[in-house]
mmCIF file of C-alpha atoms in Angstrom:
data_model
loop_
_atom_site.group_PDB
_atom_site.id
_atom_site.type_symbol
_atom_site.label_atom_id
_atom_site.label_comp_id
_atom_site.label_asym_id
_atom_site.label_seq_id
_atom_site.Cartn_x
_atom_site.Cartn_y
_atom_site.Cartn_z
ATOM 1 C CA MET X 3 14.366 19.235 -12.812
ATOM 2 C CA SER X 4 12.783 16.564 -14.437
ATOM 3 C CA ILE X 5 10.835 15.246 -12.472
ATOM 4 C CA GLU X 6 11.976 11.170 -12.372
ATOM 5 C CA GLU X 7 15.402 13.928 -11.253
ATOM 6 C CA GLN X 8 12.636 15.571 -8.360
ATOM 7 C CA LYS X 9 11.732 11.846 -6.940
ATOM 8 C CA ARG X 10 15.139 10.675 -7.152
ATOM 9 C CA LEU X 11 15.795 13.086 -4.842
ATOM 10 C CA ILE X 12 12.912 12.872 -2.229
ATOM 11 C CA ARG X 13 12.877 8.618 -2.673
ATOM 12 C CA ASN X 14 16.722 9.446 -1.317
ATOM 13 C CA GLU X 15 15.970 11.546 0.689
ATOM 14 C CA VAL X 16 12.991 9.850 2.302
ATOM 15 C CA LYS X 17 15.268 6.852 2.564
ATOM 16 C CA GLN X 18 17.158 8.246 5.232
ATOM 17 C CA LYS X 19 15.280 9.852 7.253
ATOM 18 C CA LEU X 20 13.001 5.779 7.618
ATOM 19 C CA MET X 21 17.598 4.815 8.270
ATOM 20 C CA ARG X 22 17.602 7.382 11.558
ATOM 21 C CA LEU X 23 13.859 5.420 13.027
ATOM 22 C CA PRO X 24 14.817 2.227 15.274
ATOM 23 C CA MET X 25 11.901 -1.013 13.942
ATOM 24 C CA SER X 26 11.167 -0.397 17.559
ATOM 25 C CA TRP X 27 9.212 3.389 16.363
ATOM 26 C CA VAL X 28 7.730 1.632 12.987
ATOM 27 C CA GLN X 29 6.126 -1.263 14.012
ATOM 28 C CA GLU X 30 4.802 1.139 17.241
ATOM 29 C CA GLU X 31 3.745 3.891 14.581
ATOM 30 C CA SER X 32 2.283 1.133 12.203
ATOM 31 C CA HIS X 33 -0.121 0.075 14.684
ATOM 32 C CA THR X 34 -1.630 4.042 14.986
ATOM 33 C CA ILE X 35 -2.080 3.307 11.374
ATOM 34 C CA GLN X 36 -3.714 -0.441 11.208
ATOM 35 C CA GLU X 37 -6.272 0.225 13.141
ATOM 36 C CA ALA X 38 -7.290 3.921 11.536
ATOM 37 C CA VAL X 39 -7.943 1.445 8.836
ATOM 38 C CA MET X 40 -9.616 -1.147 10.169
ATOM 39 C CA GLU X 41 -11.177 1.449 12.181
ATOM 40 C CA SER X 42 -12.189 2.853 8.554
ATOM 41 C CA ARG X 43 -16.204 2.735 7.046
ATOM 42 C CA ALA X 44 -14.379 1.966 3.827
ATOM 43 C CA TYR X 45 -12.046 -1.433 5.583
ATOM 44 C CA ARG X 46 -14.989 -2.276 7.734
ATOM 45 C CA GLU X 47 -17.897 -2.156 5.366
ATOM 46 C CA ALA X 48 -15.539 -4.301 2.737
ATOM 47 C CA GLU X 49 -16.456 -7.450 1.205
ATOM 48 C CA THR X 50 -12.799 -8.525 -0.469
ATOM 49 C CA ILE X 51 -9.693 -6.111 0.012
ATOM 50 C CA CYS X 52 -6.475 -5.692 -1.562
ATOM 51 C CA CYS X 53 -3.614 -5.678 1.063
ATOM 52 C CA TYR X 54 -0.002 -5.178 0.684
ATOM 53 C CA VAL X 55 2.132 -7.811 3.040
ATOM 54 C CA SER X 56 5.173 -4.786 4.677
ATOM 55 C CA PHE X 57 8.963 -5.661 4.667
ATOM 56 C CA GLY X 58 11.477 -3.010 6.130
ATOM 57 C CA LYS X 59 10.174 -0.019 7.369
ATOM 58 C CA GLU X 60 7.124 0.422 5.462
ATOM 59 C CA VAL X 61 4.433 0.557 7.070
ATOM 60 C CA GLN X 62 3.171 -2.935 7.934
ATOM 61 C CA THR X 63 0.454 -4.172 7.690
ATOM 62 C CA LEU X 64 0.060 -7.579 9.413
ATOM 63 C CA LEU X 65 -2.949 -6.578 11.851
ATOM 64 C CA ILE X 66 -4.747 -5.594 8.960
ATOM 65 C CA LEU X 67 -4.057 -8.396 7.166
ATOM 66 C CA LYS X 68 -4.961 -10.819 10.321
ATOM 67 C CA ASP X 69 -7.639 -9.539 10.912
ATOM 68 C CA ALA X 70 -9.517 -9.407 7.514
ATOM 69 C CA LEU X 71 -8.587 -13.209 7.240
ATOM 70 C CA LYS X 72 -10.340 -13.558 10.812
ATOM 71 C CA SER X 73 -13.145 -11.264 9.619
ATOM 72 C CA GLY X 74 -14.023 -13.442 6.709
ATOM 73 C CA LYS X 75 -12.913 -10.336 4.180
ATOM 74 C CA ARG X 76 -12.034 -11.942 0.542
ATOM 75 C CA VAL X 77 -8.086 -10.667 1.122
ATOM 76 C CA GLY X 78 -5.868 -10.011 -1.941
ATOM 77 C CA VAL X 79 -2.517 -9.804 -1.948
ATOM 78 C CA PRO X 80 -0.453 -8.441 -4.727
ATOM 79 C CA LEU X 81 2.410 -11.434 -6.828
ATOM 80 C CA CYS X 82 4.131 -9.943 -8.621
ATOM 81 C CA VAL X 83 3.828 -11.952 -12.286
ATOM 82 C CA ALA X 84 6.427 -9.559 -15.145
ATOM 83 C CA LYS X 85 8.689 -7.008 -14.913
ATOM 84 C CA GLY X 86 6.626 -3.769 -13.726
ATOM 85 C CA ILE X 87 3.102 -5.972 -13.946
ATOM 86 C CA MET X 88 0.960 -7.505 -11.346
ATOM 87 C CA GLU X 89 -2.216 -9.037 -10.341
ATOM 88 C CA ILE X 90 -4.457 -10.407 -6.720
ATOM 89 C CA ARG X 91 -3.974 -12.953 -6.055
ATOM 90 C CA GLU X 92 -6.763 -14.585 -3.325
ATOM 91 C CA ILE X 93 -5.332 -16.151 -0.297
ATOM 92 C CA ARG X 94 -7.392 -17.218 2.862
ATOM 93 C CA SER X 95 -4.063 -18.458 5.493
ATOM 94 C CA PHE X 96 -0.538 -16.638 6.004
ATOM 95 C CA GLU X 97 0.656 -20.214 4.098
ATOM 96 C CA ASP X 98 -1.063 -18.980 1.375
ATOM 97 C CA LEU X 99 2.640 -16.573 0.796
ATOM 98 C CA GLU X 100 6.066 -17.250 0.138
ATOM 99 C CA PRO X 101 9.258 -15.540 -0.446
ATOM 100 C CA GLY X 102 9.064 -13.334 -4.191
ATOM 101 C CA VAL X 103 9.938 -10.956 -6.280
ATOM 102 C CA TYR X 104 12.927 -8.617 -4.231
ATOM 103 C CA GLY X 105 12.182 -10.959 -1.066
ATOM 104 C CA ILE X 106 9.381 -9.648 -0.724
ATOM 105 C CA ALA X 107 5.784 -11.959 0.883
ATOM 106 C CA GLU X 108 3.389 -13.756 -2.249
ATOM 107 C CA PRO X 109 1.107 -15.058 -2.784
ATOM 108 C CA LYS X 110 2.093 -18.317 -3.538
ATOM 109 C CA LYS X 111 0.901 -19.753 -8.132
ATOM 110 C CA THR X 112 -1.852 -21.150 -7.450
ATOM 111 C CA THR X 113 -3.917 -19.263 -5.837
ATOM 112 C CA ARG X 114 -6.803 -17.299 -7.392
ATOM 113 C CA ILE X 115 -6.560 -14.304 -8.962
ATOM 114 C CA ILE X 116 -8.579 -11.792 -7.824
ATOM 115 C CA GLU X 117 -10.220 -9.671 -11.044
ATOM 116 C CA LYS X 118 -10.172 -5.852 -10.155
ATOM 117 C CA LYS X 119 -13.562 -5.531 -10.561
ATOM 118 C CA GLU X 120 -14.059 -7.960 -7.755
ATOM 119 C CA ILE X 121 -11.913 -5.309 -5.138
ATOM 120 C CA ASP X 122 -14.197 -2.712 -2.865
ATOM 121 C CA CYS X 123 -10.813 -1.830 -0.738
ATOM 122 C CA ALA X 124 -7.322 -2.256 -1.422
ATOM 123 C CA ILE X 125 -4.371 -0.836 0.825
ATOM 124 C CA ILE X 126 -1.727 0.825 -1.160
ATOM 125 C CA PRO X 127 2.534 0.955 0.376
ATOM 126 C CA CYS X 128 4.619 4.493 -0.673
ATOM 127 C CA VAL X 129 7.524 5.440 -0.687
ATOM 128 C CA THR X 130 5.860 9.120 0.531
ATOM 129 C CA CYS X 131 2.978 11.127 0.025
ATOM 130 C CA ASP X 132 1.441 14.198 0.351
ATOM 131 C CA ARG X 133 -2.479 14.829 2.184
ATOM 132 C CA SER X 134 -4.313 15.260 -1.695
ATOM 133 C CA GLY X 135 -2.698 11.150 -2.237
ATOM 134 C CA GLY X 136 0.326 11.576 -4.503
ATOM 135 C CA ARG X 137 2.184 8.815 -4.465
ATOM 136 C CA MET X 138 5.404 8.115 -4.838
ATOM 137 C CA GLY X 139 6.620 4.440 -5.030
ATOM 138 C CA HIS X 140 9.775 2.813 -5.188
ATOM 139 C CA GLY X 141 9.635 3.808 -9.360
ATOM 140 C CA ALA X 142 9.499 0.744 -10.908
ATOM 141 C CA GLY X 143 5.829 1.487 -11.579
ATOM 142 C CA TYR X 144 4.066 -1.728 -10.449
ATOM 143 C CA TYR X 145 1.079 -0.124 -8.744
ATOM 144 C CA ASP X 146 0.892 2.774 -11.092
ATOM 145 C CA ARG X 147 0.314 0.014 -13.771
ATOM 146 C CA TYR X 148 -2.332 -2.605 -12.657
ATOM 147 C CA LEU X 149 -4.252 0.974 -10.824
ATOM 148 C CA ALA X 150 -4.976 3.115 -13.939
ATOM 149 C CA ASP X 151 -7.588 1.015 -14.673
ATOM 150 C CA ALA X 152 -8.819 0.652 -11.251
ATOM 151 C CA ASP X 153 -12.632 1.580 -9.657
ATOM 152 C CA PHE X 154 -12.158 0.293 -6.468
ATOM 153 C CA LEU X 155 -11.566 2.518 -3.472
ATOM 154 C CA LYS X 156 -7.449 3.381 -3.764
ATOM 155 C CA MET X 157 -5.967 3.831 0.427
ATOM 156 C CA ILE X 158 -2.220 5.001 0.797
ATOM 157 C CA LEU X 159 -0.307 4.282 3.885
ATOM 158 C CA CYS X 160 2.113 6.844 5.286
ATOM 159 C CA PHE X 161 3.529 7.602 8.481
ATOM 160 C CA GLU X 162 3.793 11.989 8.691
ATOM 161 C CA GLU X 163 7.754 12.249 8.867
ATOM 162 C CA ILE X 164 8.454 11.269 5.965
ATOM 163 C CA MET X 165 4.577 13.248 3.872
ATOM 164 C CA VAL X 166 6.545 15.589 2.335
ATOM 165 C CA PRO X 167 4.237 18.584 0.503
ATOM 166 C CA LYS X 168 3.430 17.571 -2.998
ATOM 167 C CA VAL X 169 4.761 14.735 -4.868
ATOM 168 C CA PRO X 170 5.815 15.534 -7.836
ATOM 169 C CA MET X 171 3.585 13.181 -10.393
ATOM 170 C CA ASP X 172 3.558 11.815 -14.295
ATOM 171 C CA SER X 173 0.587 11.747 -16.216
ATOM 172 C CA TYR X 174 0.810 7.966 -15.746
ATOM 173 C CA ASP X 175 0.482 8.015 -11.508
ATOM 174 C CA ILE X 176 -2.124 7.512 -9.517
ATOM 175 C CA ALA X 177 -3.510 9.793 -7.014
ATOM 176 C CA MET X 178 -4.956 8.016 -4.265
ATOM 177 C CA ASP X 179 -8.967 8.082 -2.511
ATOM 178 C CA ALA X 180 -7.560 8.523 1.074
ATOM 179 C CA VAL X 181 -4.419 8.781 2.920
ATOM 180 C CA VAL X 182 -3.699 7.051 6.272
ATOM 181 C CA SER X 183 -1.139 8.119 8.940
ATOM 182 C CA GLN X 184 -0.641 8.138 12.663
ATOM 183 C CA LYS X 185 -3.761 10.908 12.210
ATOM 184 C CA GLY X 186 -5.929 8.943 10.933
ATOM 185 C CA VAL X 187 -7.963 9.283 7.805
ATOM 186 C CA GLN X 188 -7.880 11.769 5.436
ATOM 187 C CA CYS X 189 -10.140 11.013 2.654
ATOM 188 C CA ILE X 190 -9.292 12.720 -0.387
ATOM 189 C CA LYS X 191 -11.809 11.790 -3.301
ATOM 190 C CA ARG X 192 -14.784 9.598 -2.075
ATOM 191 C CA SER X 193 -15.671 8.148 1.142
ATOM 192 C CA ARG X 194 -17.295 5.349 -0.062
#
């Protein structure tokens, strides 16, 4: 079975598991994960963060975004600008967001670009991941392309219930530096 076929199979299994989980559970467990992120040294010391805006039954990020804005961090959010291509744009409040690709909230096109070299820590979504930082997204490649030459700390958020023993990885797949679940932050490669 090819890596793509393995990924398709895992994505389907994870989506089935998520469908059975009530939204109240997602919100409650997300709260625990967000607290772990906000208590981490990487997040606390970061002056500029990049964070996804959660959608559906992804690990929620509203608390992180609110905290980062309130505490004076520069906050970048992904903006899809072409097929498979995204930029990180600065938001100063939730009013800087509007519905974007796939119905996910994105920064308005008038917001300022944050360059990769300005980012200290990125909080990244997944369909699933493994404990060694292997990440599986939805398959469009937005994050893998963006992260290919990024030097900032990459934190992935995932529920324990949908983690897999090993994510099949292609040469272009980017491993994460830290995995954050309900069990807290597991630093994988570096502790910046």
